[in-house]
PDB file of C-alpha atoms and ligand atoms in Angstrom:
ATOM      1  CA  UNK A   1       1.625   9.439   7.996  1.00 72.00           C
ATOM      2  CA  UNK A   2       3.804   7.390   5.769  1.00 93.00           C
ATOM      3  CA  UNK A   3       4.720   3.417   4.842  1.00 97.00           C
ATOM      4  CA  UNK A   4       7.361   3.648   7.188  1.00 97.00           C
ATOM      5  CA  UNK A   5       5.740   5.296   9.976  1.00 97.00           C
ATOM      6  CA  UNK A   6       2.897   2.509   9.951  1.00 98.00           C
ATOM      7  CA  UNK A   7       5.443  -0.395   9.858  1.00 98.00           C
ATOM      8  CA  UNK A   8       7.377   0.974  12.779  1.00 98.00           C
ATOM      9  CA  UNK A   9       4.322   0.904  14.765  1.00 98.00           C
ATOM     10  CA  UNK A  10       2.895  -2.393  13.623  1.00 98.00           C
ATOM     11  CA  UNK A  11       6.070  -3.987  14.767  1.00 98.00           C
ATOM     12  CA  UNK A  12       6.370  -2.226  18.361  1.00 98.00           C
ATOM     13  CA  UNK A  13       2.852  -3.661  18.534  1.00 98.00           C
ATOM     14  CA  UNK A  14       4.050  -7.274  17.457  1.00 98.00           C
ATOM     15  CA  UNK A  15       6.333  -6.472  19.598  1.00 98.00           C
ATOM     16  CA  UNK A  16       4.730  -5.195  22.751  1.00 98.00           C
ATOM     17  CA  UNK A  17       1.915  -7.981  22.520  1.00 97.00           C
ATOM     18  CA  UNK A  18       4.784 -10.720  22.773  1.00 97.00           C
ATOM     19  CA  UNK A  19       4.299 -11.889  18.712  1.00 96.00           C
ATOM     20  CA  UNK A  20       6.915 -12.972  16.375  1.00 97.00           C
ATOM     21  CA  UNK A  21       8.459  -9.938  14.311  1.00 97.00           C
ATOM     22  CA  UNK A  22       6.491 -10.025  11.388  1.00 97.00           C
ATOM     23  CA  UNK A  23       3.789 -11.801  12.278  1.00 97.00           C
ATOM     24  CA  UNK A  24       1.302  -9.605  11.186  1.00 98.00           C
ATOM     25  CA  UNK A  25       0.851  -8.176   7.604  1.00 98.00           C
ATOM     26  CA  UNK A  26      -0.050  -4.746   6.517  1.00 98.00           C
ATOM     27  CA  UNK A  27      -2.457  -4.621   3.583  1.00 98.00           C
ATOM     28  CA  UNK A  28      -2.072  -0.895   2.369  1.00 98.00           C
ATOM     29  CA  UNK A  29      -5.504  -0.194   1.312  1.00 98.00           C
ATOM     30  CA  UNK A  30      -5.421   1.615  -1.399  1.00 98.00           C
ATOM     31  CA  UNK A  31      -8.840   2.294  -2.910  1.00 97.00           C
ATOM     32  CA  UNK A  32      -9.218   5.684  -4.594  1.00 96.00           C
ATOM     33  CA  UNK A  33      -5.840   6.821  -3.958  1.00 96.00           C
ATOM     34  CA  UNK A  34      -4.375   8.551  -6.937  1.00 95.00           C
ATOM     35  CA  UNK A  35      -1.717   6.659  -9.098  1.00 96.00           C
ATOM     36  CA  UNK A  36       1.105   8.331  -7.916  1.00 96.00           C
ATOM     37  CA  UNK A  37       1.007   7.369  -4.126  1.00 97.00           C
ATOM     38  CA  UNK A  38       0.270   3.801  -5.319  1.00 98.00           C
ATOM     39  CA  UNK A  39       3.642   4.032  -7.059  1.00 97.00           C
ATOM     40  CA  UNK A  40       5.512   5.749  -4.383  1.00 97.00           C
ATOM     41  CA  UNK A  41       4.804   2.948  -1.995  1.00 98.00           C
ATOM     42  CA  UNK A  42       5.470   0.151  -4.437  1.00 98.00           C
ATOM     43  CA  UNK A  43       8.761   1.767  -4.848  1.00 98.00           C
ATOM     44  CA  UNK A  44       9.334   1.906  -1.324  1.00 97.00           C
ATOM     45  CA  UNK A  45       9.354  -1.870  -2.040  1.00 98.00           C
ATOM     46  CA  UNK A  46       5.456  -2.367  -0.279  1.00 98.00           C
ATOM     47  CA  UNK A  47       3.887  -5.539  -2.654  1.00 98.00           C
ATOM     48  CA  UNK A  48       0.705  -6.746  -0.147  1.00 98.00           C
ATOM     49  CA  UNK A  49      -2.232  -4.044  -1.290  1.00 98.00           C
ATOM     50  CA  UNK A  50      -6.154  -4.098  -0.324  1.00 98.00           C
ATOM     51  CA  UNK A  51      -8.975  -2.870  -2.966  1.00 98.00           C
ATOM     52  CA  UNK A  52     -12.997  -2.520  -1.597  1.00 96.00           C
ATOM     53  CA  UNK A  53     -14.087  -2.526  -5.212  1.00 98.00           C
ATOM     54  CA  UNK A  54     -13.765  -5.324  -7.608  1.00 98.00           C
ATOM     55  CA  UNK A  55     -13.796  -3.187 -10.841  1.00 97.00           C
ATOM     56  CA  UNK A  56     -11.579  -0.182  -9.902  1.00 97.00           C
ATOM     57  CA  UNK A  57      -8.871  -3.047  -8.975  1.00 98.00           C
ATOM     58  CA  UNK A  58      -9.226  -4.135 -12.089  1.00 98.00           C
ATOM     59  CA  UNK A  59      -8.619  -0.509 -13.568  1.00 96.00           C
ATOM     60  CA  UNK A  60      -5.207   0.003 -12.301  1.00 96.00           C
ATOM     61  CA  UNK A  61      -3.458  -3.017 -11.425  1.00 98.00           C
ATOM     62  CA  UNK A  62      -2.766  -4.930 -13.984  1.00 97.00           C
ATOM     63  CA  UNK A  63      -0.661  -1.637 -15.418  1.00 97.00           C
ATOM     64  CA  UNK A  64       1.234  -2.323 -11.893  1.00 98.00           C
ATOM     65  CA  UNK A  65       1.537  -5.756 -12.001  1.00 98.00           C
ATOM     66  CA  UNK A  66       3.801  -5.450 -15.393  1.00 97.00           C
ATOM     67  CA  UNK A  67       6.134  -3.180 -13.751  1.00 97.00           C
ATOM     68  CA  UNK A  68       6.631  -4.410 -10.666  1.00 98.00           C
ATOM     69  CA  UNK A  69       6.756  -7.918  -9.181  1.00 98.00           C
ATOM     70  CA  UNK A  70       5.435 -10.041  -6.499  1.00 98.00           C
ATOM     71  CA  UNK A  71       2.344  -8.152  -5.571  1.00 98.00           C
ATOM     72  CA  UNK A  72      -0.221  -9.415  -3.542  1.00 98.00           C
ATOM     73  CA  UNK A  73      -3.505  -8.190  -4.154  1.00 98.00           C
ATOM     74  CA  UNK A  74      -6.143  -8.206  -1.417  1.00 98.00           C
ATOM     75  CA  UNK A  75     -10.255  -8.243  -1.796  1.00 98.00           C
ATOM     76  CA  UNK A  76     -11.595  -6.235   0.774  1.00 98.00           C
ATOM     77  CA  UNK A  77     -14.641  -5.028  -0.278  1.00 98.00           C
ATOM     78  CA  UNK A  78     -17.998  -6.742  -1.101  1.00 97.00           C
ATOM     79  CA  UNK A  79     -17.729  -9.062  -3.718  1.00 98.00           C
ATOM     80  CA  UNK A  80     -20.957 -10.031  -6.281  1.00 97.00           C
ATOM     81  CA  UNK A  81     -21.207 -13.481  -8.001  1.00 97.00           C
ATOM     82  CA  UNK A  82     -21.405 -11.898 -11.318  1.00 97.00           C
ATOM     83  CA  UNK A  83     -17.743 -10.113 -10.839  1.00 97.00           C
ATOM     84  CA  UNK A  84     -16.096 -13.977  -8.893  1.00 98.00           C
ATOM     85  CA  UNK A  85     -14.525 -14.592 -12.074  1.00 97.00           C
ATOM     86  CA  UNK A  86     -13.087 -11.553 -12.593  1.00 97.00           C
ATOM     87  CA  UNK A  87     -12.165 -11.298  -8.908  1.00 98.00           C
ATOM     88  CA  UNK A  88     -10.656 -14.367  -9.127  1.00 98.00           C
ATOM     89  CA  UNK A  89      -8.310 -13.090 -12.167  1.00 97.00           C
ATOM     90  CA  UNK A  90      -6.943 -10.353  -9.930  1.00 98.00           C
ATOM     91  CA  UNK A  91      -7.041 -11.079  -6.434  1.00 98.00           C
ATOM     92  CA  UNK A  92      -4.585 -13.591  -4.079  1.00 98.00           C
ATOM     93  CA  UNK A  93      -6.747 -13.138  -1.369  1.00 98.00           C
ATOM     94  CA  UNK A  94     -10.757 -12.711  -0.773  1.00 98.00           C
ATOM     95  CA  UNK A  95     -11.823 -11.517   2.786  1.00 98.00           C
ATOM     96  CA  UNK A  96     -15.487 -10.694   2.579  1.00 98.00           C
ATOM     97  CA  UNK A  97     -16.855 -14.773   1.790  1.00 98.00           C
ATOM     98  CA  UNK A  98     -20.322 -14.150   4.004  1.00 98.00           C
ATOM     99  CA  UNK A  99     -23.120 -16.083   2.185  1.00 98.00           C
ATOM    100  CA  UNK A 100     -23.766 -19.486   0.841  1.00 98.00           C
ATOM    101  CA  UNK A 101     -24.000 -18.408  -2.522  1.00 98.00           C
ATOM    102  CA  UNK A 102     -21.400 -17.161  -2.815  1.00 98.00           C
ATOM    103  CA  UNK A 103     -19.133 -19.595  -1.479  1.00 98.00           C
ATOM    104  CA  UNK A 104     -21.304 -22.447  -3.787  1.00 98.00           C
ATOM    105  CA  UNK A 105     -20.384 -20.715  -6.818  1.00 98.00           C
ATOM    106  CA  UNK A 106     -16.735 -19.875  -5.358  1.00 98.00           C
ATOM    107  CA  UNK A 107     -16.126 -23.300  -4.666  1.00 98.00           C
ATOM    108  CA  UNK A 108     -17.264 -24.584  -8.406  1.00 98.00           C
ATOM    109  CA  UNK A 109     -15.061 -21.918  -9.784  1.00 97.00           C
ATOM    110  CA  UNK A 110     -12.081 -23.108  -7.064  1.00 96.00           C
ATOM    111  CA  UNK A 111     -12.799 -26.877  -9.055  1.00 96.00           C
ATOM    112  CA  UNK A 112     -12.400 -25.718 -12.319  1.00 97.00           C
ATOM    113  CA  UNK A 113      -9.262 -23.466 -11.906  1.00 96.00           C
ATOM    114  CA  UNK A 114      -7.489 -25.390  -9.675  1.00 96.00           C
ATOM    115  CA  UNK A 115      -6.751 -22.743  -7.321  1.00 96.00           C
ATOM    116  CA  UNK A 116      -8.587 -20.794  -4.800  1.00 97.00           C
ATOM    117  CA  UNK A 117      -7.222 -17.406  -3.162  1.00 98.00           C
ATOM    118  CA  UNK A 118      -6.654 -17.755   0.361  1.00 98.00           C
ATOM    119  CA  UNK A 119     -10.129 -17.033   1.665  1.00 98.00           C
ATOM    120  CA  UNK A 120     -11.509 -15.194   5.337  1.00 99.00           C
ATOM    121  CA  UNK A 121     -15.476 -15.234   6.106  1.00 98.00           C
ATOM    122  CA  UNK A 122     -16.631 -11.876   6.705  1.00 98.00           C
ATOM    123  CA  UNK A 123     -18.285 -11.590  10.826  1.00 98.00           C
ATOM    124  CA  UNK A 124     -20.892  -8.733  11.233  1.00 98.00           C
ATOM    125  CA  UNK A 125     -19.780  -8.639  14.625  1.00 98.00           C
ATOM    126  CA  UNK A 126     -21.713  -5.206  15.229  1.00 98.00           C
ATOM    127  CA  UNK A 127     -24.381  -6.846  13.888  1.00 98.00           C
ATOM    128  CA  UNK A 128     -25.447  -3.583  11.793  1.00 98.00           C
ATOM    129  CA  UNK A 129     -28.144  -4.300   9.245  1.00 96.00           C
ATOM    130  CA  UNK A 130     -26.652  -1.976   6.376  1.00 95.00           C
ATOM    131  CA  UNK A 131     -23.455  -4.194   6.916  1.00 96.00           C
ATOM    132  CA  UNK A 132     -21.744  -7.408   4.907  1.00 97.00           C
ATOM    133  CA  UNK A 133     -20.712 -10.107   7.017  1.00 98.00           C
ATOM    134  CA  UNK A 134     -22.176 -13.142   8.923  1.00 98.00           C
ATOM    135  CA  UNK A 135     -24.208 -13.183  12.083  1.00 98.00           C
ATOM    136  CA  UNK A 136     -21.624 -14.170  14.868  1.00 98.00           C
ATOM    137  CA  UNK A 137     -24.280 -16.697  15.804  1.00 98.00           C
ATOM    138  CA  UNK A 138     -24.227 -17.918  12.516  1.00 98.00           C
ATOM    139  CA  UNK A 139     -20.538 -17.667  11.995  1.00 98.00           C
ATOM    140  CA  UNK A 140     -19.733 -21.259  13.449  1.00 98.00           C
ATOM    141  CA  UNK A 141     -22.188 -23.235  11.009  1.00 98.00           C
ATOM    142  CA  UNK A 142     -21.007 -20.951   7.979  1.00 98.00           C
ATOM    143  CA  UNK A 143     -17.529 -22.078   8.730  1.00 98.00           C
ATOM    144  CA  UNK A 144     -18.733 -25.527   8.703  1.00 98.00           C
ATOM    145  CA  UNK A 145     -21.236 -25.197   5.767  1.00 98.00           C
ATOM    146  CA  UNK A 146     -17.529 -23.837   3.325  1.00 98.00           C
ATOM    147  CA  UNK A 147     -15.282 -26.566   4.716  1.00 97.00           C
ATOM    148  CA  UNK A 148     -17.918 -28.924   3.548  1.00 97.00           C
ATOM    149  CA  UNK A 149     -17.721 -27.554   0.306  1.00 97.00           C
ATOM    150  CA  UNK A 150     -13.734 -27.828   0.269  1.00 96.00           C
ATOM    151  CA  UNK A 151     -13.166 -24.363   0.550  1.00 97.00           C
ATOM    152  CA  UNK A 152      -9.972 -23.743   2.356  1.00 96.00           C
ATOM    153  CA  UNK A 153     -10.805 -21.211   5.066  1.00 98.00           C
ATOM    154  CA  UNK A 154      -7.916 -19.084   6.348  1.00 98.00           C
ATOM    155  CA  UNK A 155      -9.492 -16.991   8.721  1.00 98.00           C
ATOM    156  CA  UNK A 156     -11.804 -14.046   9.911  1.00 99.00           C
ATOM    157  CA  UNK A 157     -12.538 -10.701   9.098  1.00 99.00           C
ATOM    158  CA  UNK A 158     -14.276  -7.865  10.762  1.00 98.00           C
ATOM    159  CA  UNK A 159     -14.890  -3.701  10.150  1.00 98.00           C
ATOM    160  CA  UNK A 160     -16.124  -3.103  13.856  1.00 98.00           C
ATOM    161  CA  UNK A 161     -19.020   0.072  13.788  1.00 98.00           C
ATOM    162  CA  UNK A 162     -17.785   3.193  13.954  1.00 96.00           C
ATOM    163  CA  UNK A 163     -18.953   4.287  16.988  1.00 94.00           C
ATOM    164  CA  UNK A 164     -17.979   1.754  19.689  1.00 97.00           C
ATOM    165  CA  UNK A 165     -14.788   0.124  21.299  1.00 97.00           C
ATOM    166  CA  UNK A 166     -12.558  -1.821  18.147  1.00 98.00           C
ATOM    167  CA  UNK A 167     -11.433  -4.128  20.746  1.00 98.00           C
ATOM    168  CA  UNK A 168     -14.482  -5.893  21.570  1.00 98.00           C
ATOM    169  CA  UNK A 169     -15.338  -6.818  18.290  1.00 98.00           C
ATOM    170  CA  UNK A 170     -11.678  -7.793  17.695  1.00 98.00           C
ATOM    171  CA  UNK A 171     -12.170 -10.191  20.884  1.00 98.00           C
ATOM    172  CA  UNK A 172     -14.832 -11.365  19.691  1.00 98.00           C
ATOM    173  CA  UNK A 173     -13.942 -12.147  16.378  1.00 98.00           C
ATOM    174  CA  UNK A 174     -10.791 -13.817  18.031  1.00 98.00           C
ATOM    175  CA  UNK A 175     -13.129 -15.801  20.405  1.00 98.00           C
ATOM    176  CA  UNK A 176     -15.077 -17.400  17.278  1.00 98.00           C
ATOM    177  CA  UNK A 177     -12.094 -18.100  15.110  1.00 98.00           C
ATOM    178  CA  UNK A 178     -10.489 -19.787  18.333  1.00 98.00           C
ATOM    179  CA  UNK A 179     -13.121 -22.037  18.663  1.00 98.00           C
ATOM    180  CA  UNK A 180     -13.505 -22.685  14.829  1.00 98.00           C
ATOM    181  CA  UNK A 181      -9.259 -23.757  15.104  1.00 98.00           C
ATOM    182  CA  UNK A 182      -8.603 -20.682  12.556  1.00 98.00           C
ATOM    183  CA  UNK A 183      -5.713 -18.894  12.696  1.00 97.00           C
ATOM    184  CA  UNK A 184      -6.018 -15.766  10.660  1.00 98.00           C
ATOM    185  CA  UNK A 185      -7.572 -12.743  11.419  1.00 99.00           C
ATOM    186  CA  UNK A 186      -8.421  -9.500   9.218  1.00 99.00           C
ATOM    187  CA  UNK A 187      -8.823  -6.913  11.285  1.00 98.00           C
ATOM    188  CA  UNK A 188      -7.872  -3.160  12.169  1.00 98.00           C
ATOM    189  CA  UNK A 189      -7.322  -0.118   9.964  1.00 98.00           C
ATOM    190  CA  UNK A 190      -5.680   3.128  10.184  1.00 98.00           C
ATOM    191  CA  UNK A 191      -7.310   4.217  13.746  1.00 97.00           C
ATOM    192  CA  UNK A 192      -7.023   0.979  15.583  1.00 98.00           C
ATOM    193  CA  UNK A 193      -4.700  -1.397  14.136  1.00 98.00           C
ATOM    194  CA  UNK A 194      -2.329  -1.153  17.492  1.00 98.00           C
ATOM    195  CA  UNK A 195      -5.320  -2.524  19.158  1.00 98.00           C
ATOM    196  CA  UNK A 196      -5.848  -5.284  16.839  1.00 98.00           C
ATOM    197  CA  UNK A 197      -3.068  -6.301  16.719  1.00 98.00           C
ATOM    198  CA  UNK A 198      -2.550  -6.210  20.946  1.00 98.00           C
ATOM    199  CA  UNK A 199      -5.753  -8.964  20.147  1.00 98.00           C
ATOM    200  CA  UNK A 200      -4.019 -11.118  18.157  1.00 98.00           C
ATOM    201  CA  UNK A 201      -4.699  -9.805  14.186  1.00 98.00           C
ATOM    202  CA  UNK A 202      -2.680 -11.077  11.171  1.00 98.00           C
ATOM    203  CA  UNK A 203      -3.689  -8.939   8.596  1.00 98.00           C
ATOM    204  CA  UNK A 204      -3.919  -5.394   9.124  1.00 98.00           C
ATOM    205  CA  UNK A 205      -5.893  -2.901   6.325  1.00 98.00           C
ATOM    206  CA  UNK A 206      -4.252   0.390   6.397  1.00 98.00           C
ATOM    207  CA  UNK A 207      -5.502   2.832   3.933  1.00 98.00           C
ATOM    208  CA  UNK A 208      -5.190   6.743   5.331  1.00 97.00           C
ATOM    209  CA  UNK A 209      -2.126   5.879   7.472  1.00 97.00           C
ATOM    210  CA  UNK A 210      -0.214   4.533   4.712  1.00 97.00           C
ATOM    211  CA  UNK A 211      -1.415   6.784   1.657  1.00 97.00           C
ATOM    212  CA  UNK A 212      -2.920   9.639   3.382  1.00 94.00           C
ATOM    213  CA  UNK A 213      -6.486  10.930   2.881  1.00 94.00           C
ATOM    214  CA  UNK A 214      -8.860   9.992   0.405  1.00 92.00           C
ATOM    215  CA  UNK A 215     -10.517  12.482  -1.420  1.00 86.00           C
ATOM    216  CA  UNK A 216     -13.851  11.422  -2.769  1.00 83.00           C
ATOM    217  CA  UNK A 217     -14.140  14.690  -4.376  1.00 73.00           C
TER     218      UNK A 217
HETATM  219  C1  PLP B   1     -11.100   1.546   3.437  1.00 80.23           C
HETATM  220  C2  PLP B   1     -10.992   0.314   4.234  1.00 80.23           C
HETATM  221  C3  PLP B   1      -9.930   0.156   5.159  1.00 80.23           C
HETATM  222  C4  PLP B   1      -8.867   1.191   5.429  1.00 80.23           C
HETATM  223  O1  PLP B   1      -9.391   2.268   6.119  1.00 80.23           O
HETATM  224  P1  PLP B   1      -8.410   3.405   6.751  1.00 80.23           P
HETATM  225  O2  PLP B   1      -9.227   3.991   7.831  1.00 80.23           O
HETATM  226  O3  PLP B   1      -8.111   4.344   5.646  1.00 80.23           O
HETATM  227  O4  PLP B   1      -7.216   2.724   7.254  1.00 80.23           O
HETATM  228  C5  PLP B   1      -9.870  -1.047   5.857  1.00 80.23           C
HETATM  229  N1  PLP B   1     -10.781  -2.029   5.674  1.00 80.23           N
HETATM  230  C6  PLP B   1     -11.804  -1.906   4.797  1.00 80.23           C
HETATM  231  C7  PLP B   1     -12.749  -3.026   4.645  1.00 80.23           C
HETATM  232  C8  PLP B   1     -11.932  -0.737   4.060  1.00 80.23           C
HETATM  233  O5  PLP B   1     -12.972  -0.641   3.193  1.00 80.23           O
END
């Protein structure tokens, strides 16, 4: 699989599902991938990137950053208060907010930088025990609970289990960021993105499709 392979497919999807060209945007997830792929698809001209862990991001892409401009650098990945300032150094974007603390001492930092990364609450909406994310019963006063604190919310994000049907936790997360009047939704990766997409997602995290495998070796 390649860069171009994946955005030829997310746009027959756009397409197919009756959305705007370019609606949706692929975050190339690129988490232990070696150096060199990183590169290649940067110079394919690729700037939006996702990274699960806080301090590997930090290991490699500020080097990027000073050669190449305009990238857009995606949180993905669980995200500790003791690392939210240096999260907040690196990242545009933070899609795993799921617990009060954490949006408390997000939204003291968002007062005393005067900026805040667009932001998407994490829904457990498989609701697995050894998983991040709220309760989707708990979703709606979460929402509530951030906006009070003046967080700007952008949307939702999911990682649906492994074993079951993508689309019915991409409904569902749909179904709760309907009724919450958000707009944006995280959701779908290599194996399902089509699908997300067909259920309305705006950010896409491609890692393997994009990059190829990762070796954890
Ligand atoms: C690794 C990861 C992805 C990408 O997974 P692929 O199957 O390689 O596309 C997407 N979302 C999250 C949260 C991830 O950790």
């Amino acid at each position: 699989m390649s860069l171009s392979e994946i955005t030829t497919r997310i746009a027959a999807a756009e397409q197919k599902a009756g959305r705007a060209p370019g609606s949706v945007k692929l975050l190339a997830v690129s988490k232990v991938q070696p150096n060199e792929r990183v590169a290649h698809v940067l110079q394919q001209g690729h700037r939006i990137f996702g990274e699960n862990r806080v301090q590997e991001a930090a290991g490699k892409w500020p080097g990027f950053r000073e050669h190449f401009a305009g990238i857009e650098l995606h949180l993905i990945g669980p995200l500790q208060t003791n690392k939210l300032g240096q999260a907040l150094d690196l990242f545009d974007a933070i899609h795993t907010l799921d617990r009060e603390k954490l949006a408390r001492k997000l939204a003291d930092a968002v007062q005393t930088r005067g900026t805040c990364p667009e932001l998407f609450i994490q829904v457990n909406t498989g609701q697995e025990p050894q998983k991040a994310g709220v309760l989707p019963t708990d979703a709606d006063a979460f929402i509530t609970t951030c906006r009070t604190m003046d967080l700007p919310i952008a949307g939702l994000m999911a990682i649906p289990p492994v074993d079951e049907e993508p689309s019915l936790h991409f409904a569902l997360l749909a179904k709760i960021a309907k009724r919450n009047g958000l707009t944006g939704l995280s959701m779908g990766m290599s194996g399902d993105f089509e699908r997300a997409i067909a259920l309305g997602a705006t950010h896409v995290r491609v890692g393997s499709g994009v990059f190829g495998a990762r070796d954890y070796g």
